[in-house]
PDB file of C-alpha atoms in Angstrom:
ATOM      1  CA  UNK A   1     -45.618   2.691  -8.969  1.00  0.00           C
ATOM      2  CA  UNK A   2     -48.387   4.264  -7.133  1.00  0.00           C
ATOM      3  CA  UNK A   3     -49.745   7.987  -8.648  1.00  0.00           C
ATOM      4  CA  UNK A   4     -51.343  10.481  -6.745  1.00  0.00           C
ATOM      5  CA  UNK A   5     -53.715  13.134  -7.780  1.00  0.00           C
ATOM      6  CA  UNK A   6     -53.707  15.733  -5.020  1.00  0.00           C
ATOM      7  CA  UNK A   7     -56.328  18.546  -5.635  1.00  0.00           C
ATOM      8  CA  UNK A   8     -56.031  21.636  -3.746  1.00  0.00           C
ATOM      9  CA  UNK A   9     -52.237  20.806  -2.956  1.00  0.00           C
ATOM     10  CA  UNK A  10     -50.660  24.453  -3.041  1.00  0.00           C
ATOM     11  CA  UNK A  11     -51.025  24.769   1.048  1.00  0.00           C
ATOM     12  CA  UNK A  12     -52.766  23.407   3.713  1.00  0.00           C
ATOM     13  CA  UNK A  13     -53.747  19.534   4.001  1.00  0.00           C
ATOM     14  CA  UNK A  14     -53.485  19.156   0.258  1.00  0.00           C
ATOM     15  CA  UNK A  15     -49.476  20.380   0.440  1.00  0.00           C
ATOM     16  CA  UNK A  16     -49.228  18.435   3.556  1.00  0.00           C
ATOM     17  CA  UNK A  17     -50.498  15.393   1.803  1.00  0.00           C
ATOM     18  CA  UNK A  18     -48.546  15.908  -1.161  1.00  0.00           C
ATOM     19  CA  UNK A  19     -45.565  15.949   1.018  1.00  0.00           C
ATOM     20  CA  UNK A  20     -46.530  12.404   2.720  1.00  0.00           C
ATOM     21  CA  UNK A  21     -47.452  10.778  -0.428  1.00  0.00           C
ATOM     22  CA  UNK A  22     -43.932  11.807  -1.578  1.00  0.00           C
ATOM     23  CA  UNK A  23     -42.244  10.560   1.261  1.00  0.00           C
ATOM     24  CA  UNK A  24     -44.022   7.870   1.259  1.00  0.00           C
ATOM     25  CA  UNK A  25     -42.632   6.713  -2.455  1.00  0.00           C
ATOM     26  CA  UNK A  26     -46.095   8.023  -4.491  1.00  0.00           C
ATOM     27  CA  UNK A  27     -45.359  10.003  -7.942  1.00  0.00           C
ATOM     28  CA  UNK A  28     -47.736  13.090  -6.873  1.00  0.00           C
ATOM     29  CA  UNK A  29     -49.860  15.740  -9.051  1.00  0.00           C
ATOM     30  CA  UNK A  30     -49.813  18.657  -7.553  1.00  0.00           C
ATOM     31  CA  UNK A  31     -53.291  20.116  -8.531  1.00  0.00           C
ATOM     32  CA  UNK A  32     -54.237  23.917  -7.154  1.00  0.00           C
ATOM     33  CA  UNK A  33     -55.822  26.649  -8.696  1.00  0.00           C
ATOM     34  CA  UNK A  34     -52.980  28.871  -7.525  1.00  0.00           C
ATOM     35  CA  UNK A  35     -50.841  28.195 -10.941  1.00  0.00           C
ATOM     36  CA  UNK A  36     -47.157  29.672  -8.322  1.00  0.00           C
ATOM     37  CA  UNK A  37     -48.751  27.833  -4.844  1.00  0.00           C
ATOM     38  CA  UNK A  38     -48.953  24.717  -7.026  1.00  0.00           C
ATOM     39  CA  UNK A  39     -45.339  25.245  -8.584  1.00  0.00           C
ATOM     40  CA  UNK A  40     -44.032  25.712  -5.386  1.00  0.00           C
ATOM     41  CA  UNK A  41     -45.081  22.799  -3.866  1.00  0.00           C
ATOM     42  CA  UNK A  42     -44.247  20.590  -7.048  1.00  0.00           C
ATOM     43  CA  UNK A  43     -40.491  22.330  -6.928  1.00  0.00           C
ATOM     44  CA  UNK A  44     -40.123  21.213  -3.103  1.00  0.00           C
ATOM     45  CA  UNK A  45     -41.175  17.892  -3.697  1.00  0.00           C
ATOM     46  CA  UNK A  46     -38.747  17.277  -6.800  1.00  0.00           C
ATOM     47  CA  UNK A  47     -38.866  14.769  -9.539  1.00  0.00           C
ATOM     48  CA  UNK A  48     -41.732  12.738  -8.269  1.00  0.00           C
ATOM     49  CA  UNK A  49     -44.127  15.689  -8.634  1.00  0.00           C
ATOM     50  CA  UNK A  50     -46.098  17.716 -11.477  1.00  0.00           C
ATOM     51  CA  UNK A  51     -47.706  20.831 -11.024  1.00  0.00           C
ATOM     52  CA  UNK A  52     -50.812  21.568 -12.477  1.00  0.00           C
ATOM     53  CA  UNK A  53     -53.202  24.406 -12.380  1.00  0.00           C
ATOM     54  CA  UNK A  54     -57.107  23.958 -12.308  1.00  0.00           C
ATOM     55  CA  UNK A  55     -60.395  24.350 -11.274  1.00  0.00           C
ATOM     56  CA  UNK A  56     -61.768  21.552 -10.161  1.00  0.00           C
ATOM     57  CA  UNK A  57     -65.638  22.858 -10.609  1.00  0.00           C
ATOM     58  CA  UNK A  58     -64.187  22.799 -14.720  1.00  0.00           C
ATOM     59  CA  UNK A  59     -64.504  19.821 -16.671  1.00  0.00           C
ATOM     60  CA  UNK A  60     -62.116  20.957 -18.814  1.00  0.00           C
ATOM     61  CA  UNK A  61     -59.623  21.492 -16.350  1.00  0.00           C
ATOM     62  CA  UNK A  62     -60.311  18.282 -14.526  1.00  0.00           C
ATOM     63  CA  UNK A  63     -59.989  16.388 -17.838  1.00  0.00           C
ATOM     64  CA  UNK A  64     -56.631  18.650 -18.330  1.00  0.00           C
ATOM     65  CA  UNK A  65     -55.269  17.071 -15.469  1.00  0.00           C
ATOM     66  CA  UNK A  66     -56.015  13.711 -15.880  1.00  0.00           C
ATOM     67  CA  UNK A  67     -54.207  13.528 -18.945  1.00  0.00           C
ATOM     68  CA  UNK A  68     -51.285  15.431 -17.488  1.00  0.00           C
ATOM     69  CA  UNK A  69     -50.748  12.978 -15.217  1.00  0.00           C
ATOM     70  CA  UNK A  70     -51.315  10.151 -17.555  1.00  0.00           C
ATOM     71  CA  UNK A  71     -48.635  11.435 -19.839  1.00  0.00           C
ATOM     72  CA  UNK A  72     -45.982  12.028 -16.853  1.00  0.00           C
ATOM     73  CA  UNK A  73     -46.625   9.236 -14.694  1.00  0.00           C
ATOM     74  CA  UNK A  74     -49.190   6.963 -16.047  1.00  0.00           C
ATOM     75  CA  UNK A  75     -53.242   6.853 -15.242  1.00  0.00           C
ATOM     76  CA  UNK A  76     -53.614   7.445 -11.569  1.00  0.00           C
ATOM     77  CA  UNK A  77     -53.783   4.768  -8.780  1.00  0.00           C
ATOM     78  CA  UNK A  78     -55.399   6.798  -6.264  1.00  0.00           C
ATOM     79  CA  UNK A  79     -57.022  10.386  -5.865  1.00  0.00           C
ATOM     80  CA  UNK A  80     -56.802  12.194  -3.099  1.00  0.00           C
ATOM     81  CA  UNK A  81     -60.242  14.783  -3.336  1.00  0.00           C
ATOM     82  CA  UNK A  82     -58.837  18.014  -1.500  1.00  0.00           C
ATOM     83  CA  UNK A  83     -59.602  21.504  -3.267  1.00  0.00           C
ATOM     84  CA  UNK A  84     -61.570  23.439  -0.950  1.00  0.00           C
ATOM     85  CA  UNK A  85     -63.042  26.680  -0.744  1.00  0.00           C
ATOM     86  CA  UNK A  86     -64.636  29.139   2.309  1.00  0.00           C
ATOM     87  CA  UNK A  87     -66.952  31.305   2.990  1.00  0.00           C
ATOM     88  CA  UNK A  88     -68.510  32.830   6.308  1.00  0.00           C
ATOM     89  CA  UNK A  89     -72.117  34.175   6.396  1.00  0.00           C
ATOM     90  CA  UNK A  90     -75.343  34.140   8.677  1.00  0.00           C
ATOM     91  CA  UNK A  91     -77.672  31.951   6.031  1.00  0.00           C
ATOM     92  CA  UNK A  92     -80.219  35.339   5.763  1.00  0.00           C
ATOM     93  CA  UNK A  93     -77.028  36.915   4.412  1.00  0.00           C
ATOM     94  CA  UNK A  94     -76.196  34.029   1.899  1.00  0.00           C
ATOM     95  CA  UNK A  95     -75.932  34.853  -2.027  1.00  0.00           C
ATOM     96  CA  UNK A  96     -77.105  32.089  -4.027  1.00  0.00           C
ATOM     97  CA  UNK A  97     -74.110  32.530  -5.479  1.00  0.00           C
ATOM     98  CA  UNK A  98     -72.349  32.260  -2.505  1.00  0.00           C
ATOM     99  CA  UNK A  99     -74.447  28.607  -2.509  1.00  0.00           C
ATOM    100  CA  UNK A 100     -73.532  27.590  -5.822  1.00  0.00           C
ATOM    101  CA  UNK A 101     -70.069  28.458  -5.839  1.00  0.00           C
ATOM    102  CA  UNK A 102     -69.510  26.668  -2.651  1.00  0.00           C
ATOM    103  CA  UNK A 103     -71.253  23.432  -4.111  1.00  0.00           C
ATOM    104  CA  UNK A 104     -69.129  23.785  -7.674  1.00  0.00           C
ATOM    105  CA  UNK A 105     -65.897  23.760  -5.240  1.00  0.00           C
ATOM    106  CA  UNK A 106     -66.405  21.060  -2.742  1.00  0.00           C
ATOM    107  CA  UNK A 107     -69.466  18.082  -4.246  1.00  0.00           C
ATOM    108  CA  UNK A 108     -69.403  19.092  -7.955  1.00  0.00           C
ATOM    109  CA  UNK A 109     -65.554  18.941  -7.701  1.00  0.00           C
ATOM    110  CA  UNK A 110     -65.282  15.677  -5.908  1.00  0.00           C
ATOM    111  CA  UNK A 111     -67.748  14.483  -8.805  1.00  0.00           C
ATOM    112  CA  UNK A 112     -66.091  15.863 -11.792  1.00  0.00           C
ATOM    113  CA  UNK A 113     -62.895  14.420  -9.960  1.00  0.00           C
ATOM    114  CA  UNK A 114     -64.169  10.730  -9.415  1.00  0.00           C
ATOM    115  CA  UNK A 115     -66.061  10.544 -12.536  1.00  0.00           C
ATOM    116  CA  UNK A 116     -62.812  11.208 -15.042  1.00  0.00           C
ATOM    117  CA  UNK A 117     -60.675   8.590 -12.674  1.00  0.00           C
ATOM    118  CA  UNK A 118     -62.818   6.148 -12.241  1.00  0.00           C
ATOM    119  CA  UNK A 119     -62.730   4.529 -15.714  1.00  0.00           C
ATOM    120  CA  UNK A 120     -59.230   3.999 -16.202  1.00  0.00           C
ATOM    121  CA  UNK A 121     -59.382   2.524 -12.147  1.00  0.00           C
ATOM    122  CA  UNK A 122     -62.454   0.089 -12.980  1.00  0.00           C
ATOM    123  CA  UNK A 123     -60.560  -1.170 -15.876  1.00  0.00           C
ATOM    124  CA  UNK A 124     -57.429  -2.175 -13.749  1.00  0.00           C
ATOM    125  CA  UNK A 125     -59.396  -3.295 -11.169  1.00  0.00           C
ATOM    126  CA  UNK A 126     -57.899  -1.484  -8.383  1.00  0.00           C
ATOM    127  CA  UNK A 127     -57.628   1.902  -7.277  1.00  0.00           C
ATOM    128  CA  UNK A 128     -58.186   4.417  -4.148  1.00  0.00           C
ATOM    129  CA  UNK A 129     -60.372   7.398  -3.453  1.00  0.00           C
ATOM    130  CA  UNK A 130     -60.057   9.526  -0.433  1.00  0.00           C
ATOM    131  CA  UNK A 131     -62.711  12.341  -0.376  1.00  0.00           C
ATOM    132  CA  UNK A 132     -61.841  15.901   2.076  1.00  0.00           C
ATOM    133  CA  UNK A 133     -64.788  16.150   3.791  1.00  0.00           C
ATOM    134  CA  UNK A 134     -65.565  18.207   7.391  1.00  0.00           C
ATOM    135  CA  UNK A 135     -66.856  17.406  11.174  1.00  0.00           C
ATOM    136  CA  UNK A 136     -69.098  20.303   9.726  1.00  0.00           C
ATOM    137  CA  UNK A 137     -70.521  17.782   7.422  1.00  0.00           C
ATOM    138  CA  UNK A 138     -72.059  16.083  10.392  1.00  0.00           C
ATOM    139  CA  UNK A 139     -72.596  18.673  12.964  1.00  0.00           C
ATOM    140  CA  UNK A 140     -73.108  21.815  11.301  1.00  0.00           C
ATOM    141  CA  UNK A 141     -71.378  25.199  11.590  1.00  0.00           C
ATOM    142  CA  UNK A 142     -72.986  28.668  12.562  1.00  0.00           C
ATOM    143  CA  UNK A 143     -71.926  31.125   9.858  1.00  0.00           C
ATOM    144  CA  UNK A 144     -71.353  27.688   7.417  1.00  0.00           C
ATOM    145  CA  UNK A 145     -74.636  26.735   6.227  1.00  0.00           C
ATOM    146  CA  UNK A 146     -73.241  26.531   2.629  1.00  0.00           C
ATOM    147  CA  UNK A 147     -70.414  24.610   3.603  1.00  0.00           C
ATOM    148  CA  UNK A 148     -71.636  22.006   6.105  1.00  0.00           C
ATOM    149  CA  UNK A 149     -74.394  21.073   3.054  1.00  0.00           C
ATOM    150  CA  UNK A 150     -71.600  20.930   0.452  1.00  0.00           C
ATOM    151  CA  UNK A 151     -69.323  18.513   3.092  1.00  0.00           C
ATOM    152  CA  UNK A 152     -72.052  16.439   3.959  1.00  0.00           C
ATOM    153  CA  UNK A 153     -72.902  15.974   0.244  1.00  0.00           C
ATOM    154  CA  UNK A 154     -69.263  14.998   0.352  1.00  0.00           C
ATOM    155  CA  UNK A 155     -69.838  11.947   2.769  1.00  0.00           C
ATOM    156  CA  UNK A 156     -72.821  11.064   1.255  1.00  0.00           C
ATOM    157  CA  UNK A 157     -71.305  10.675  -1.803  1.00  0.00           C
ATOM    158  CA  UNK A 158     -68.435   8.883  -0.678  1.00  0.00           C
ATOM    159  CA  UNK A 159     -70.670   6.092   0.761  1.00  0.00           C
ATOM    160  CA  UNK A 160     -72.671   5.848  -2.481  1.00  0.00           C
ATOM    161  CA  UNK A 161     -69.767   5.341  -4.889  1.00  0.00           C
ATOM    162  CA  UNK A 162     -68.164   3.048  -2.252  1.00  0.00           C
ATOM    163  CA  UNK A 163     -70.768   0.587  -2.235  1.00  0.00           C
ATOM    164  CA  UNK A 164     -71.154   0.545  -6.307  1.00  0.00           C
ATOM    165  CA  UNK A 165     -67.815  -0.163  -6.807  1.00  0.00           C
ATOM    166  CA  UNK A 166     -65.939  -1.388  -3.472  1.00  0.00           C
ATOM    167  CA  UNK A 167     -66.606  -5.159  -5.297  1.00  0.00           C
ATOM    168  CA  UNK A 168     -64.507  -4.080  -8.274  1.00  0.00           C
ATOM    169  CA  UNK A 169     -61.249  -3.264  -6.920  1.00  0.00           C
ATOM    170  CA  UNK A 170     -61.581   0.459  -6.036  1.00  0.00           C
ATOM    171  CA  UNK A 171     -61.382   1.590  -2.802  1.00  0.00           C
ATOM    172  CA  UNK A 172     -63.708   5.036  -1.613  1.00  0.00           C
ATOM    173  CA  UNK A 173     -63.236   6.788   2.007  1.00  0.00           C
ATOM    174  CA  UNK A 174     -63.503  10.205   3.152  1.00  0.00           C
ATOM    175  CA  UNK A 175     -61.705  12.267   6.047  1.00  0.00           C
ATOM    176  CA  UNK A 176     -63.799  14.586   7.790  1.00  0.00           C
ATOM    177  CA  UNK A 177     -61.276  16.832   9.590  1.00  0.00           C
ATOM    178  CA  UNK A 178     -62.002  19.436  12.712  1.00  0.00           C
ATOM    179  CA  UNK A 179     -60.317  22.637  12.736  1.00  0.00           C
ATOM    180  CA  UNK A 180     -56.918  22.582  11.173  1.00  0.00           C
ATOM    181  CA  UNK A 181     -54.651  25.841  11.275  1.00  0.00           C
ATOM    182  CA  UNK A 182     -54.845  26.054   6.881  1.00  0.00           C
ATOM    183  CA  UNK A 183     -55.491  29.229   5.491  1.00  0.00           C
ATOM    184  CA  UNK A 184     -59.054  28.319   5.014  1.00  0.00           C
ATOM    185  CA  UNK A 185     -59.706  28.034   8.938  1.00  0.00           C
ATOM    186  CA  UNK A 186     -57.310  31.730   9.467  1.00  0.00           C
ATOM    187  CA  UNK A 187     -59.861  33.190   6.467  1.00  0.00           C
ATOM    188  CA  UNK A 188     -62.398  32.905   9.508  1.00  0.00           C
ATOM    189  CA  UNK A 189     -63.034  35.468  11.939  1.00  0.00           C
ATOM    190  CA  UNK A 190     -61.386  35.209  14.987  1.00  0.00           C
ATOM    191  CA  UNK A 191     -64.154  35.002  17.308  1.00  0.00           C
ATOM    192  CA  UNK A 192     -65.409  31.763  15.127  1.00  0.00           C
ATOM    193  CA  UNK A 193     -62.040  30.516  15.891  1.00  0.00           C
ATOM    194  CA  UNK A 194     -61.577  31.094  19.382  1.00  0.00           C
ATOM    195  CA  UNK A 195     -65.361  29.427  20.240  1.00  0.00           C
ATOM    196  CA  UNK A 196     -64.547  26.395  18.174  1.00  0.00           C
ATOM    197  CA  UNK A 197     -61.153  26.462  19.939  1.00  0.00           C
ATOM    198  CA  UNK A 198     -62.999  26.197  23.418  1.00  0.00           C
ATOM    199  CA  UNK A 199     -65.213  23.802  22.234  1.00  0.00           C
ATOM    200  CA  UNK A 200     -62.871  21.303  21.419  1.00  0.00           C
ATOM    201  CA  UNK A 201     -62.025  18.061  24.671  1.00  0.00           C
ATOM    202  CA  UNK A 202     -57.972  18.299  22.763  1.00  0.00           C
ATOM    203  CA  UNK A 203     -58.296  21.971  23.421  1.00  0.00           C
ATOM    204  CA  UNK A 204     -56.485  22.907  19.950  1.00  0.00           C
ATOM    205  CA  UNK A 205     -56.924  22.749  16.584  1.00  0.00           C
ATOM    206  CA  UNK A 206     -55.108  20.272  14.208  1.00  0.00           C
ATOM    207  CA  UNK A 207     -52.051  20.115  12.055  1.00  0.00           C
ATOM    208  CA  UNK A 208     -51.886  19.475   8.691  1.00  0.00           C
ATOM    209  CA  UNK A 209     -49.239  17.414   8.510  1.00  0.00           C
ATOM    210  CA  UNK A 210     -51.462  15.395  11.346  1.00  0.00           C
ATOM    211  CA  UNK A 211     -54.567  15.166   9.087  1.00  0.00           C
ATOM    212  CA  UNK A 212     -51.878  13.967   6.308  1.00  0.00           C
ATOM    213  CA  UNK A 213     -51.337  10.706   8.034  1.00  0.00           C
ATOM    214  CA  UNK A 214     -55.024   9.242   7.711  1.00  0.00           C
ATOM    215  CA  UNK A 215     -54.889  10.230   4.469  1.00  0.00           C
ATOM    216  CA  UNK A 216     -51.760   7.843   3.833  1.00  0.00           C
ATOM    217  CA  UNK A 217     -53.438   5.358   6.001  1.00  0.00           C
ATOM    218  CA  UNK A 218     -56.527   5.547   3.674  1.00  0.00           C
ATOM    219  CA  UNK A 219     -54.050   5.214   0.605  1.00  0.00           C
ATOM    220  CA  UNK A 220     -52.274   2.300   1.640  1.00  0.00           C
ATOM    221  CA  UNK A 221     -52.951  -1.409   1.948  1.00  0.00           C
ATOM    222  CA  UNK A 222     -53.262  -1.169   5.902  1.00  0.00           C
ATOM    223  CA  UNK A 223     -56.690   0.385   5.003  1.00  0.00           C
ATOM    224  CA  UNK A 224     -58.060  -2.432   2.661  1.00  0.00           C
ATOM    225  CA  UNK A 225     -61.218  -3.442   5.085  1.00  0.00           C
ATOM    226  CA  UNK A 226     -62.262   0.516   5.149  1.00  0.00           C
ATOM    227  CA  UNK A 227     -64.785   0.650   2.274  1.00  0.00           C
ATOM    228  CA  UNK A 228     -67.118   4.016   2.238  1.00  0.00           C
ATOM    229  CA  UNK A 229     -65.828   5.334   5.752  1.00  0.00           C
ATOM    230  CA  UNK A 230     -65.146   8.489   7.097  1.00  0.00           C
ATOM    231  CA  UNK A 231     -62.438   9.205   9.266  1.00  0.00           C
ATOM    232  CA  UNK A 232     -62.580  11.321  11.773  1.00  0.00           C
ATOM    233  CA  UNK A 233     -59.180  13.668  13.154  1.00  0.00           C
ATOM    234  CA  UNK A 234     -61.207  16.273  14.808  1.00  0.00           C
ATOM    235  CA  UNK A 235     -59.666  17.202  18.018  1.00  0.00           C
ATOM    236  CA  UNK A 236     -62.587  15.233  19.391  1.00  0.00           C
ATOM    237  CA  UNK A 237     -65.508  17.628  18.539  1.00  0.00           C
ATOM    238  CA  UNK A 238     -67.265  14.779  17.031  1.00  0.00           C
ATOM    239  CA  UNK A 239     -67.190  11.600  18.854  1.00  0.00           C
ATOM    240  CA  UNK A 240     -68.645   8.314  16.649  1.00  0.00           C
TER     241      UNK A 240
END
């Protein structure tokens, strides 16, 4: 049976991909650090899900849900690297804390994330990784200094780990979507939205549910020659 650790599932692309996974026959954890958002999502998915609330910049709480899922539906066969945070500010007008917290969210979290999974996935000798990154992880965003450097870290890190342990069974890709109506894009003022908007060749942003299907691509055996990639459902703003 496969298990899927879905971080950042309580809306947007994580709940769509929780929703997928389900459908798709996957046991999910639904991971979010919005204890009710994560509930919810858990409840509409039914007996093939577990809720459970976390940071994933915590060790502790990473570690916490590792176990949980462990205990309800074995050690996980694939993690799905989601939780995501946003922030909008000219650089000048950047905190450092603004910086950190923005790293902590996205690249430690995707580190603290792969590092607790990885052992129990090494030792089967199979296992799948699919990292959340951003087209602002290879362009750049005005206003998302912060955020483009923690997404890139993202891909970067993705192709690392990928080519350390591709040869043992574990499988390590990343998804760098464009603009998807989430809350996290609607958090951003509306005149950031409407130039990306214009910006775009498919004139409109994504779907979740639409970003949710290379992520299920990534997770199944259809993807097994895609080793330290990075997918890209953008609306065309980047163009590889």
């Amino acid at each position: 049976m496969n298990v899927a650790i879905i971080t950042g599932a309580g809306s947007g692309i994580g709940r769509a991909v929780a929703l997928r996974l389900a459908d798709d026959g996957y046991n999910v954890v639904v991971n979010d650090y919005n204890a009710g958002a994560a509930q919810a999502v858990a409840e509409q998915i039914g007996a093939a899900a577990c809720p459970v609330q976390g940071d994933v910049s915590d060790e502790q709480d990473v570690a916490r849900m590792i176990e949980t899922c462990t205990e309800t539906f074995g050690p996980p066969t694939h993690m799905v690297n989601n939780a995501g945070h946003v922030h909008q500010a000219r650089f000048t007008d950047l905190k450092i804390s603004d910086f950190d917290r923005m790293i902590a969210v996205h690249l430690r979290g995707v580190f603290l994330c792969c590092h607790a999974v990885l052992p129990a996935m090494l030792a089967r000798g199979e296992g799948v990784i699919v990292n959340m990154a951003s087209q602002l992880g290879q362009i750049g965003g005005t206003e998302l200094v912060h955020y483009s450097a923690a997404k890139a870290g993202i891909i970067g890190l993705t192709k690392a780990l990928a080519r350390e342990v591709s040869d043992k069974g574990v499988r390590v890709n990343a998804v760098a979507p464009g603009p998807v109506n989430t809350p996290l894009v609607r958090a951003l003022s509306q005149d950031w939205q409407d130039a990306k908007a214009a910006e775009l060749p498919l004139g409109r942003f994504g779907e979740p549910e639409e970003v949710a299907g290379t992520v299920a691509f990534l997770c199944s055996k259809d993807a097994a020659l895609f080793v330290g990639q990075t997918l890209c459902p953008n609306s065309g703003d980047v163009m590889l």
